[in-house]
Tab-separated table of C-alpha atoms in Angstrom:
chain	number	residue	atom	x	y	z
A	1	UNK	CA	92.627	131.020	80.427
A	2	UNK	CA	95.375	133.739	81.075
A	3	UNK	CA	97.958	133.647	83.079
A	4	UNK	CA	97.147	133.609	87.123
A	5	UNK	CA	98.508	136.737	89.258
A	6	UNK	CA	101.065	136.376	91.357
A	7	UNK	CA	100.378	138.865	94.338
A	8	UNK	CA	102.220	141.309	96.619
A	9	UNK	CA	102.022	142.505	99.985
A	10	UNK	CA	100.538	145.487	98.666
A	11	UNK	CA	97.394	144.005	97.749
A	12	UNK	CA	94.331	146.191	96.413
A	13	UNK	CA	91.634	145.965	99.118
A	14	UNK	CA	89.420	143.460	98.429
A	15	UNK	CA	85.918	144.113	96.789
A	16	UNK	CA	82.399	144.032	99.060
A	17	UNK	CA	80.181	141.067	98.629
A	18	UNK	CA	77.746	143.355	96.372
A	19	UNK	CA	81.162	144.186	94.145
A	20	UNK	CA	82.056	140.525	94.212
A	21	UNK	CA	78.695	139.104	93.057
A	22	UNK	CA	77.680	142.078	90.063
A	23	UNK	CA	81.054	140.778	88.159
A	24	UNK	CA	78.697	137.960	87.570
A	25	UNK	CA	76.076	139.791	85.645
A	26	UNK	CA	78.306	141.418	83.342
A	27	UNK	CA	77.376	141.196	79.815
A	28	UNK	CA	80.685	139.408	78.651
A	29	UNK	CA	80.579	137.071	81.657
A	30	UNK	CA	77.207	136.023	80.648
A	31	UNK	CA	78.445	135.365	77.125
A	32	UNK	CA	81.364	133.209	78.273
A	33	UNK	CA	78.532	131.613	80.681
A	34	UNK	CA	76.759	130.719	77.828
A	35	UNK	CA	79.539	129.423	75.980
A	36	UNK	CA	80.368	127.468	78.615
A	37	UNK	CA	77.348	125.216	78.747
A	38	UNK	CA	77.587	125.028	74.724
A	39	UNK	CA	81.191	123.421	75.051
A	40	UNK	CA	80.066	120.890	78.004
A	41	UNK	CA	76.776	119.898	76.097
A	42	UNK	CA	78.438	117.649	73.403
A	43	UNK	CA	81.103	116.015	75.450
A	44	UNK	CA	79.458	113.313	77.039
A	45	UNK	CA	77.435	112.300	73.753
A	46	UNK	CA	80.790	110.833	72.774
A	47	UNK	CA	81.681	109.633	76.112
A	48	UNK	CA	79.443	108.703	79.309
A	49	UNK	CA	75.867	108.805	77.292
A	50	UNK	CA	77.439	107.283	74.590
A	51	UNK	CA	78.387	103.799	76.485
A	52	UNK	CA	74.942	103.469	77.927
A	53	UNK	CA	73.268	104.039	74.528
A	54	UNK	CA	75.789	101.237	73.924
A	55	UNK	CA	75.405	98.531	76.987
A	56	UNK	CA	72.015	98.910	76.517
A	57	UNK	CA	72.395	97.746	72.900
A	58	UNK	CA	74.308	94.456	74.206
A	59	UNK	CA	77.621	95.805	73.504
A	60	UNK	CA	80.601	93.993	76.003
A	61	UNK	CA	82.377	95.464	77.897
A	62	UNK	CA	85.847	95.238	76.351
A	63	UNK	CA	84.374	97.272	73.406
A	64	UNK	CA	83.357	99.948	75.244
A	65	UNK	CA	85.824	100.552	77.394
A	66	UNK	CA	88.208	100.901	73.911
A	67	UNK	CA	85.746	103.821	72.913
A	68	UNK	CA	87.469	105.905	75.400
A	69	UNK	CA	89.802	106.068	72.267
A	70	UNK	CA	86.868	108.286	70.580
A	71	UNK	CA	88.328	111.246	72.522
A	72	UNK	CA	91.203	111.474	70.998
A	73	UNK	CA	90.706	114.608	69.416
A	74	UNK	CA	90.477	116.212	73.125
A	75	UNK	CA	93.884	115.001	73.271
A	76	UNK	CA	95.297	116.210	70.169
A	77	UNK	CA	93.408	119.692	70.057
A	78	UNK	CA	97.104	121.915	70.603
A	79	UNK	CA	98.103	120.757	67.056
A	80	UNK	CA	95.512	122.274	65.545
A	81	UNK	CA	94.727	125.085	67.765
A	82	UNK	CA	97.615	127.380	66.085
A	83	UNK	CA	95.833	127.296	62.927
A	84	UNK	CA	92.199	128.379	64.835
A	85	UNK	CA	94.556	130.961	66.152
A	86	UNK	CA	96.066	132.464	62.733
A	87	UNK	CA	93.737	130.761	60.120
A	88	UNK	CA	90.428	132.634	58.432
A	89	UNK	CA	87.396	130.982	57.911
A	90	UNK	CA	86.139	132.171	54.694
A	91	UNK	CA	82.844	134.129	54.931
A	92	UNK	CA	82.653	133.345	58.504
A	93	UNK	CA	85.318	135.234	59.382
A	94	UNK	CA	84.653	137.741	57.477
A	95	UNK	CA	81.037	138.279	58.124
A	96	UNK	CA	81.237	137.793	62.077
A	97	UNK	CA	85.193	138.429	62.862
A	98	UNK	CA	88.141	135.721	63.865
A	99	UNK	CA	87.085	134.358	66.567
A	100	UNK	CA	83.681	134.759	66.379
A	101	UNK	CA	83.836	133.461	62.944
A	102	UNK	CA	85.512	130.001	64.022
A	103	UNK	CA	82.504	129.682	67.170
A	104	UNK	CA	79.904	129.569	64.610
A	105	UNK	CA	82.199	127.450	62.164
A	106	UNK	CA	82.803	124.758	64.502
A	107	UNK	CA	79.300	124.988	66.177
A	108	UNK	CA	77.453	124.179	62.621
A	109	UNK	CA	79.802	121.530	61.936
A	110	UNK	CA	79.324	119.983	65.085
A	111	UNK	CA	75.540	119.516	65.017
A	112	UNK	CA	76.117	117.783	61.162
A	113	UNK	CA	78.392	115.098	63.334
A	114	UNK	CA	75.597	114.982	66.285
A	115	UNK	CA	73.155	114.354	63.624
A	116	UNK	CA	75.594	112.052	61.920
A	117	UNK	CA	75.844	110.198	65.288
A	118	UNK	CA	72.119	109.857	65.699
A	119	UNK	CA	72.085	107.957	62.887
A	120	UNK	CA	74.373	105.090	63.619
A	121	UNK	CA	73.054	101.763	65.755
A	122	UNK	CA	75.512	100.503	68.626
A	123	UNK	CA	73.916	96.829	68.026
A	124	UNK	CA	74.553	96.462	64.439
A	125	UNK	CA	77.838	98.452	63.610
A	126	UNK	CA	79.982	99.678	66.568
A	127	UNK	CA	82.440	100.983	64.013
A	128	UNK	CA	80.025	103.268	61.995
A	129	UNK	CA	79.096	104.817	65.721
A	130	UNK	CA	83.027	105.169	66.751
A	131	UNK	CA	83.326	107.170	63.432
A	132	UNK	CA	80.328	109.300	64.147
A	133	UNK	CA	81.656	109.528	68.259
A	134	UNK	CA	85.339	110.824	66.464
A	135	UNK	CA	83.854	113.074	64.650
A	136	UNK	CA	81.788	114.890	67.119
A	137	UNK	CA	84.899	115.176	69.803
A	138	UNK	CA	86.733	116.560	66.697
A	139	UNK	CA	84.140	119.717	66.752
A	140	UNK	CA	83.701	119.830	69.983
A	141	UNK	CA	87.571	120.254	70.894
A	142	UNK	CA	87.457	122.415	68.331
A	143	UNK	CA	84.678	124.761	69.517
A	144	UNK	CA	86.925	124.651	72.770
A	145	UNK	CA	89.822	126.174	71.668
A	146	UNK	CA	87.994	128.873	70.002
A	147	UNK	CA	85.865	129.453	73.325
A	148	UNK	CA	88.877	129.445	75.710
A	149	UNK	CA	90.721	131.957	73.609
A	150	UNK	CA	87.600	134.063	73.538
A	151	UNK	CA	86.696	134.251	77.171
A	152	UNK	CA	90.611	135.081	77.499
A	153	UNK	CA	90.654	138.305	75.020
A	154	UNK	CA	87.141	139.530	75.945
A	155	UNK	CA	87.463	139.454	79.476
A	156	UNK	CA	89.279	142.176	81.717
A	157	UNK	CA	92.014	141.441	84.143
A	158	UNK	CA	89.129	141.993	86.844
A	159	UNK	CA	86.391	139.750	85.219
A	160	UNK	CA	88.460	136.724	84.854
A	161	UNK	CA	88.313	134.543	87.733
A	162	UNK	CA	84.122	135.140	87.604
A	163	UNK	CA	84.153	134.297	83.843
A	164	UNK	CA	86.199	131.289	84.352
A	165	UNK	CA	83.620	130.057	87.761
A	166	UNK	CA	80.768	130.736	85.278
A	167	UNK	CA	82.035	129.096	82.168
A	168	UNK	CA	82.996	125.785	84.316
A	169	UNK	CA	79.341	125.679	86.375
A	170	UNK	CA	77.546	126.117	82.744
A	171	UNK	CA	80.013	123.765	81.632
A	172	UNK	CA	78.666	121.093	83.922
A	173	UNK	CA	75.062	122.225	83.606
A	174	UNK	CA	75.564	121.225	80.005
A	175	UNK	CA	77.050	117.826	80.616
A	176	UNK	CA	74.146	117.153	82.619
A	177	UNK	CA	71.831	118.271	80.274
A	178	UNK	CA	73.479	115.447	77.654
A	179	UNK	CA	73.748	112.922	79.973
A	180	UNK	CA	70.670	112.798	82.216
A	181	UNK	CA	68.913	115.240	79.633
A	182	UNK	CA	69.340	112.633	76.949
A	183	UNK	CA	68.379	109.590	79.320
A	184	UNK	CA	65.301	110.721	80.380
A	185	UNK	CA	64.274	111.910	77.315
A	186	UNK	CA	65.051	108.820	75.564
A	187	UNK	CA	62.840	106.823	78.369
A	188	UNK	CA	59.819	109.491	77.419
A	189	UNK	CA	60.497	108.825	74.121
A	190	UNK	CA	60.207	104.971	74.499
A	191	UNK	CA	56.401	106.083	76.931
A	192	UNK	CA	55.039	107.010	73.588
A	193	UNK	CA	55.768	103.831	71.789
A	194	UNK	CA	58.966	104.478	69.621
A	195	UNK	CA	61.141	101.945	69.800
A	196	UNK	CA	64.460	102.269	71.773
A	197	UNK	CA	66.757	102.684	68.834
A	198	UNK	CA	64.554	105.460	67.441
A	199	UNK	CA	64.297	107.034	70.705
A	200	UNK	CA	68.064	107.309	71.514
A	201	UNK	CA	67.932	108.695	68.097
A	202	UNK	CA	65.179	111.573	68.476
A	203	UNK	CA	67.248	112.384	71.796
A	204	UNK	CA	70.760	113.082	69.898
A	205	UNK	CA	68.954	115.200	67.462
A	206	UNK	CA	67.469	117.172	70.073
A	207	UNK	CA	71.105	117.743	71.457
A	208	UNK	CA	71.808	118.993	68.040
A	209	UNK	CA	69.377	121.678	68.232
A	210	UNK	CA	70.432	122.661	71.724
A	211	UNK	CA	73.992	123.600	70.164
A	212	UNK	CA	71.474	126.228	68.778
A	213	UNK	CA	72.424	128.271	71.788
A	214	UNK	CA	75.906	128.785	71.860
A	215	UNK	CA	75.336	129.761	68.388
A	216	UNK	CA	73.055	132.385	68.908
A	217	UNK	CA	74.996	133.520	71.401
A	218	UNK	CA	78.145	133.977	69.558
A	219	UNK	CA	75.754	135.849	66.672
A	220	UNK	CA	74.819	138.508	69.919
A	221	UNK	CA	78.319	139.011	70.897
A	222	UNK	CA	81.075	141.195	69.946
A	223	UNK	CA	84.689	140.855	68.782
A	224	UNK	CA	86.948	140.837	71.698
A	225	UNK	CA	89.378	144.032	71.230
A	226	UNK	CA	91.909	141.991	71.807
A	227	UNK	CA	91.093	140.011	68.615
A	228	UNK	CA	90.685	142.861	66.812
A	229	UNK	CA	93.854	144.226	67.414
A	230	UNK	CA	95.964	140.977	66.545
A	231	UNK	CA	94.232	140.365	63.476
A	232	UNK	CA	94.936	143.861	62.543
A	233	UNK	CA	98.676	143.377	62.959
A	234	UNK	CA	98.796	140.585	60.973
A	235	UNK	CA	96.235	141.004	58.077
A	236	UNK	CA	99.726	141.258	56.039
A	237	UNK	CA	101.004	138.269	57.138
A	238	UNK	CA	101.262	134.802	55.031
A	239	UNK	CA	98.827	132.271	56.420
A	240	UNK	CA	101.781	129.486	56.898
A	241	UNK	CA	104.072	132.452	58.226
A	242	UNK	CA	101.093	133.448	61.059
A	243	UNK	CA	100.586	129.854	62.132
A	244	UNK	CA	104.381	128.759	62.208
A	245	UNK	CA	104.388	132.198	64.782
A	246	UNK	CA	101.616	130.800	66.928
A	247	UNK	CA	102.888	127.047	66.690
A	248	UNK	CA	106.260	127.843	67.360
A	249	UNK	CA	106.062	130.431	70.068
A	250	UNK	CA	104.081	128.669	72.071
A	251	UNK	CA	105.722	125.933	72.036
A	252	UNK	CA	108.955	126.347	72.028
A	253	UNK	CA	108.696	128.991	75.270
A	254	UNK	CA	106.609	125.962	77.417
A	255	UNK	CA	109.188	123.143	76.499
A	256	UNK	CA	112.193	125.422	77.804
A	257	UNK	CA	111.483	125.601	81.401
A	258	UNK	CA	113.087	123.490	83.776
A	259	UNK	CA	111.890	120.573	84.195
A	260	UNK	CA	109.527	120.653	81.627
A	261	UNK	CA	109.148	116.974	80.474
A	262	UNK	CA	108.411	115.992	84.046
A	263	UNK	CA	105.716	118.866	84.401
A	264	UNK	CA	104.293	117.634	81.340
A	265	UNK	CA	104.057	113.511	82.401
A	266	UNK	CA	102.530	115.122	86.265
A	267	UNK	CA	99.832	116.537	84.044
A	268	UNK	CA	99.123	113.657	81.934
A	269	UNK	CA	98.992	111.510	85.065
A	270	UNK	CA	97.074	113.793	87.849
A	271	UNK	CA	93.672	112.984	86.715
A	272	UNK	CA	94.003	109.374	85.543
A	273	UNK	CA	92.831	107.743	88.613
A	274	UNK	CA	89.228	109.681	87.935
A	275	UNK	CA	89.417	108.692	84.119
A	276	UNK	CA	90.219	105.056	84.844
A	277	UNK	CA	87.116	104.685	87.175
A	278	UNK	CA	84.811	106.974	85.426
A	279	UNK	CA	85.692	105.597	82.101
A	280	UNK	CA	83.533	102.376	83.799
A	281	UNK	CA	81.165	104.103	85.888
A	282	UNK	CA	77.939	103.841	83.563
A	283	UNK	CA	78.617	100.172	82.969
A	284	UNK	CA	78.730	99.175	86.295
A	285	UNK	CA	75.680	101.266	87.429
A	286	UNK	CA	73.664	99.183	84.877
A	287	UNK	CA	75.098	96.171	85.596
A	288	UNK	CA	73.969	96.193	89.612
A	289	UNK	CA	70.765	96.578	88.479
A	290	UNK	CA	70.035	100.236	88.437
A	291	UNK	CA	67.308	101.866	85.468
A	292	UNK	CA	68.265	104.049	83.019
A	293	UNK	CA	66.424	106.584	85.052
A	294	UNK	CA	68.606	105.819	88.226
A	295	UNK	CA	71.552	106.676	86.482
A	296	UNK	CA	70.265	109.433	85.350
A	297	UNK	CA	69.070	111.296	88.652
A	298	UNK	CA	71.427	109.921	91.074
A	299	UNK	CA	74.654	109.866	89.109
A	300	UNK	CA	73.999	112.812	86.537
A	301	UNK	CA	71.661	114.752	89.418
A	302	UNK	CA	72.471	114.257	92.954
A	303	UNK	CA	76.505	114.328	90.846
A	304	UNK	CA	76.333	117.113	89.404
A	305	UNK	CA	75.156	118.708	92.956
A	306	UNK	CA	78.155	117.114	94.567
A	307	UNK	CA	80.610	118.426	91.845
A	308	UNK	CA	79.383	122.005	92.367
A	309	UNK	CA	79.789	122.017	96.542
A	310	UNK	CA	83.720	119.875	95.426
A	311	UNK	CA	84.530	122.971	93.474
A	312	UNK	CA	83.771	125.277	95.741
A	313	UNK	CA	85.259	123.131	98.123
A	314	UNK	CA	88.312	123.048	95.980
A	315	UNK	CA	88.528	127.108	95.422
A	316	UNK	CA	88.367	127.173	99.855
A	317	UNK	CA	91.536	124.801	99.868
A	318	UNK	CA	93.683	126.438	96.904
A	319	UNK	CA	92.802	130.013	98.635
A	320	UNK	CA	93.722	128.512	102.151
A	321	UNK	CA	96.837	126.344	101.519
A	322	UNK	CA	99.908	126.677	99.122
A	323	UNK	CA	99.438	125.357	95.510
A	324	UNK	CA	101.432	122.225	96.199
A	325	UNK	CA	99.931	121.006	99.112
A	326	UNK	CA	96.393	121.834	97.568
A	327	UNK	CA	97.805	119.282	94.719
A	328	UNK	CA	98.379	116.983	97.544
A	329	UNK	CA	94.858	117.498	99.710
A	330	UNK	CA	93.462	117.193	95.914
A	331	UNK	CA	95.359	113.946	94.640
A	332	UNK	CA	94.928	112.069	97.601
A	333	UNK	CA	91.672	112.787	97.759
A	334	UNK	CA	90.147	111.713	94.608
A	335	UNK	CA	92.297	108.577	94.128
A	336	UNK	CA	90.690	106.833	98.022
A	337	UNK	CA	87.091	107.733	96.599
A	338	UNK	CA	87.431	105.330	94.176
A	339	UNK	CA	86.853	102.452	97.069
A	340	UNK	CA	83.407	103.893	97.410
A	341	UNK	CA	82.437	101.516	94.475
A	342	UNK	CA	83.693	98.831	95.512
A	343	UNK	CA	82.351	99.492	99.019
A	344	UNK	CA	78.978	100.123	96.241
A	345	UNK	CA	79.792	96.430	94.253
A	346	UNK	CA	78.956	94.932	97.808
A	347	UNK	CA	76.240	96.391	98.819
A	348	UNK	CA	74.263	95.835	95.371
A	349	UNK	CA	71.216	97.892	94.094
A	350	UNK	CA	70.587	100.589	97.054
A	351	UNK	CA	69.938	103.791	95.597
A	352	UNK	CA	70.925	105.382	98.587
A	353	UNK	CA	73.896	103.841	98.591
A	354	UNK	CA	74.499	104.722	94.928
A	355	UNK	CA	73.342	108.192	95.778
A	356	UNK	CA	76.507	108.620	98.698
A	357	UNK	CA	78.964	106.872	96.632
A	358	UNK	CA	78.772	109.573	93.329
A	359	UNK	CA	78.487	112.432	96.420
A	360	UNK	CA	81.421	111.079	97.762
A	361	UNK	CA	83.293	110.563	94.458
A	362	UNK	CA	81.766	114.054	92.472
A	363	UNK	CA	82.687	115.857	95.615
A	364	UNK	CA	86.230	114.671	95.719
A	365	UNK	CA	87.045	114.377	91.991
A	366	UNK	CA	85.749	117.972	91.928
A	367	UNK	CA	88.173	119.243	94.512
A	368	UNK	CA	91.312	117.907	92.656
A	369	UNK	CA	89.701	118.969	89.239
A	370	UNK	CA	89.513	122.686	90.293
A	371	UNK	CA	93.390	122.687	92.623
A	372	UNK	CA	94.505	120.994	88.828
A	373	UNK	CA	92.912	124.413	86.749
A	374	UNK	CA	94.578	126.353	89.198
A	375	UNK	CA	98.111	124.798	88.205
A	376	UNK	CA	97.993	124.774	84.783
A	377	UNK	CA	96.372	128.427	84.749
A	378	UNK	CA	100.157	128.723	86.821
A	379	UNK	CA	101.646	127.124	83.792
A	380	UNK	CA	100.338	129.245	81.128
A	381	UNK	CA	102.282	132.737	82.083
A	382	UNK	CA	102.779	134.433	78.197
A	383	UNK	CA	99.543	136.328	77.973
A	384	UNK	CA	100.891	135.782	73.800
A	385	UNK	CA	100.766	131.887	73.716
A	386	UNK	CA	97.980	131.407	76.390
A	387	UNK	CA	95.320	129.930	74.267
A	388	UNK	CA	97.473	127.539	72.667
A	389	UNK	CA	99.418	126.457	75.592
A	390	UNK	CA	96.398	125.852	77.092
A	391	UNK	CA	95.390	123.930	74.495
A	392	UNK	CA	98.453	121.518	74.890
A	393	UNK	CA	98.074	121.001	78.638
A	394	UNK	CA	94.606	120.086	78.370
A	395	UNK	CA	95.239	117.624	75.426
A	396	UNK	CA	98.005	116.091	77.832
A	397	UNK	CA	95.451	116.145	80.515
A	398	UNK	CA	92.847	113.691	78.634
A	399	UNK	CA	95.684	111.397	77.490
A	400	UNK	CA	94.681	109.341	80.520
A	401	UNK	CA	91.134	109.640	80.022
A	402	UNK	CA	91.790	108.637	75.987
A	403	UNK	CA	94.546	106.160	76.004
A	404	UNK	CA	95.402	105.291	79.364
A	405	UNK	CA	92.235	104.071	80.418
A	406	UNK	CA	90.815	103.265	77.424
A	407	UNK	CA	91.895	99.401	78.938
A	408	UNK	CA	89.682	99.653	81.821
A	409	UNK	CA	86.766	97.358	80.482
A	410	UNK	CA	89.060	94.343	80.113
A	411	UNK	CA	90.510	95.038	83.595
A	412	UNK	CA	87.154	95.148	84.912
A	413	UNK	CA	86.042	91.913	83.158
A	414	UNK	CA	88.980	90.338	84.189
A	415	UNK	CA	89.074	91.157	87.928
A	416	UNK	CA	85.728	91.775	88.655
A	417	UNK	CA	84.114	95.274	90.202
A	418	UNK	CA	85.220	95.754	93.852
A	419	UNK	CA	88.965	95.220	92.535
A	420	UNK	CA	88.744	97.281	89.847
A	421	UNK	CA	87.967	99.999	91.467
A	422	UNK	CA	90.403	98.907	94.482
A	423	UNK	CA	93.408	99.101	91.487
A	424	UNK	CA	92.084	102.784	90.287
A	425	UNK	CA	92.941	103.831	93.466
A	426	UNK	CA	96.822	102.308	92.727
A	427	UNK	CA	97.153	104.023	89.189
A	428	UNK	CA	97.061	107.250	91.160
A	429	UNK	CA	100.556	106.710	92.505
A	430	UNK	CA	102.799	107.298	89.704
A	431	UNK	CA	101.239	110.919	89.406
A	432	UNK	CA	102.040	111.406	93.475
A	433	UNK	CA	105.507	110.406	92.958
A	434	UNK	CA	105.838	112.682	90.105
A	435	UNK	CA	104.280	115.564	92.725
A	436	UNK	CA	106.659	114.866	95.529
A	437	UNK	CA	109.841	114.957	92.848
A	438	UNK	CA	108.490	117.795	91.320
A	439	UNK	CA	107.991	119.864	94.971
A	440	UNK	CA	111.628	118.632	96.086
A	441	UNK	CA	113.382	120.505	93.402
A	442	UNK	CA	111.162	123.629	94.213
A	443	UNK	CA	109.054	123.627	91.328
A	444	UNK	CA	105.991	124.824	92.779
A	445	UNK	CA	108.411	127.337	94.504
A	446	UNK	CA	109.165	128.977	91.172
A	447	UNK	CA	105.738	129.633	90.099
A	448	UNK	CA	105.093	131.475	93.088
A	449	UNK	CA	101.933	132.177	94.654
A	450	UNK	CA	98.874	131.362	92.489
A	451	UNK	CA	95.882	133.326	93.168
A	452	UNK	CA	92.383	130.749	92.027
């Protein structure tokens, strides 16, 4: 994502509503649309549709809430994105171009781990399916990095903010496809007569062949010019010597800023409240009493509907207010929404009740998800480390979702639903504090006006 503009008075008019909608159609912002639902397809196969493959397989809960530890690679993608950004693939890279080379790389090595994954059985070895989850958020971060640095160098100055709205709606079109995709396919599956474990099975390797389409994709694409150019300066270079460059520079110019550390814990923490409750959210849908099916359309549909109108919601209240009280309207507002589960754990199997709670918490979650983009887009200014330093705040971002929630399951079991999800609403405080000590020493000041 590169860097956001900071604006002047002297502002270029803005564009017409025709102007504003053709960006949309442009041939590179339909690639990077593409892309985008190719990166959110294989996320929640290791996550969300993952842990009902596994409650349904009689798995407890304290096990899977420790398989939020299978994203760990989502965490730990900035240490290897330096060498995706100076590394060749050989033959790939070669035969398609860097980055192109590294999207079809990582996109054929992640449907061997999907496949991998389809293989395994929750009920007999949990540890055989935690090594096949691991290994398909390892390509999957992977395939990230390489797509975020792509829609950054083929994308103009003026396509950016419609490549970046495209990339994220495709990105949740995809995550529905592999969540209630996969579950309904799964229960067609088990109409014909296969048996449940074979039917999970047939639906992961169906997700496999999906990946198909980012692949394709990046085979009808071009070589960003930006890409070209960089690998052209540095065709002389020593591999080590390139990725030392990338590592270091990128580094080294984030963790020199004021206040850096405390930037970096605020980004860790921001999002944990939604990672702590939607770490459990598929195990306590199933355990009210709602069908695979309900889950499926009401908290993968009638969601993903919700998330949309949030982010829309959430581009309205970044454009109308300043950045930091946008972080405010946004962390506020995700961390109360929580209590519409336990308000949920009450009321029991209602599917209209089910269908307002996931409104109320997509909508919200979605809101603080886009104000969040918008800040760490502020964060990443050198247009030279972009990719990389994106790569870093993201990882930091899904520590909470990896390791600080991964004890959510044993909390649950050990408190019950309604306060569980009264106590997600609590771990969102140490990320406000963080905001209001962060705003009193003019932090948000500095970056100066973010344009989303």
């Amino acid at each position: 994502m590169t860097a956001p503009e900071t604006t002047s008075p002297a502002a270029t008019p803005a564009p017409t509503w025709r102007e504003a909608w053709a960006v949309y159609l442009q041939p590179r912002v339909l690639i990077v649309l593409v892309l985008g639902f190719s990166s959110g397809l294989p996320l929640a196969l290791s996550g969300s549709t993952l842990l009902v493959w596994m409650r349904e397989s009689g798995v407890d809960l304290g096990t899977i809430g420790l398989f939020a530890l299978v994203g760990t690679p989502y965490t730990l993608k900035f240490a290897w994105a330096p060498l995706v950004d100076a590394l060749h693939v050989p033959i790939f890279t070669r035969a398609f171009g860097r980055r192109r080379g590294w999207l079809v790389f990582s996109q054929l090595l992640l449907i061997g781990a999907i496949l991998l994954l389809a293989l395994t059985d929750p009920a007999r070895s949990p540890l055989f399916v935690a090594l096949g989850a691991l290994l398909v958020a390892t390509m999957s971060s992977t395939q990230d990095i390489v797509v975020d640095a792509f829609r950054v160098e083929s994308l103009p100055e003026s396509e950016q903010a419609a490549g970046m709205a495209s990339y994220v709606a495709a990105y949740r079109i995809g995550m529905l496809v592999s969540t209630a995709g996969v579950l309904f396919l799964v229960s067609a599956f088990e109409d014909t007569g296969i048996g449940r474990s074979s039917a999970w099975m047939w639906g992961y390797v169906a997700m496999a062949a999906l990946v198909l389409i980012g692949t394709v994709t990046a085979l009808a694409a071009t070589e960003p010019e930006q890409s070209v150019r960089a690998e052209a300066k540095t065709h002389d270079e020593a591999a080590f010597s390139r990725v030392m460059h990338a590592a270091i520079g990128a580094f080294s110019e984030f963790l020199v800023r004021k206040h850096a550390l405390t930037v970096l814990a605020f980004v860790v923490l921001f999002k944990l409240t939604d990672a702590f409750s939607g770490t459990m959210t598929a195990p306590f849908v199933i355990d009210l009493g709602f069908t695979r099916n309900d889950y499926a359309a009401i908290v993968k549909g009638v969601g993903l509907a919700a998330t949309l109108i949030g982010g829309f919601a959430g581009g309205y209240v970044a454009r109308r207010y300043s950045l930091v009280a946008s972080l405010w309207i946004g962390g506020v507002l995700q961390a109360i929404s929580n209590l519409v589960f336990a308000w949920l754990a009450f009321v029991g199997t209602n599917q209209w009740a089910l269908a307002a709670a996931i409104s109320a918490e997509n909508f919200t979650g979605a809101i603080g998800t886009v104000i969040f983009v918008a800040y760490l887009s502020a964060l990443c200014r050198n247009p030279l480390h972009t990719a990389t330093q994106y790569a870093l705040l993201t990882a930091l971002a899904a520590v909470g979702r990896t390791y600080l929630s991964s004890g959510a399951g044993y909390v649950a079991e050990a408190t019950g639903w309604p306060l569980f999800f009264v106590i997600s609403v609590a771990v969102a405080v140490p990320s406000l504090i963080f905001l209001a000590w962060l705003q009193r020493r003019g932090h948000f000041a500095a970056l100066g006006p973010v344009k989303v």
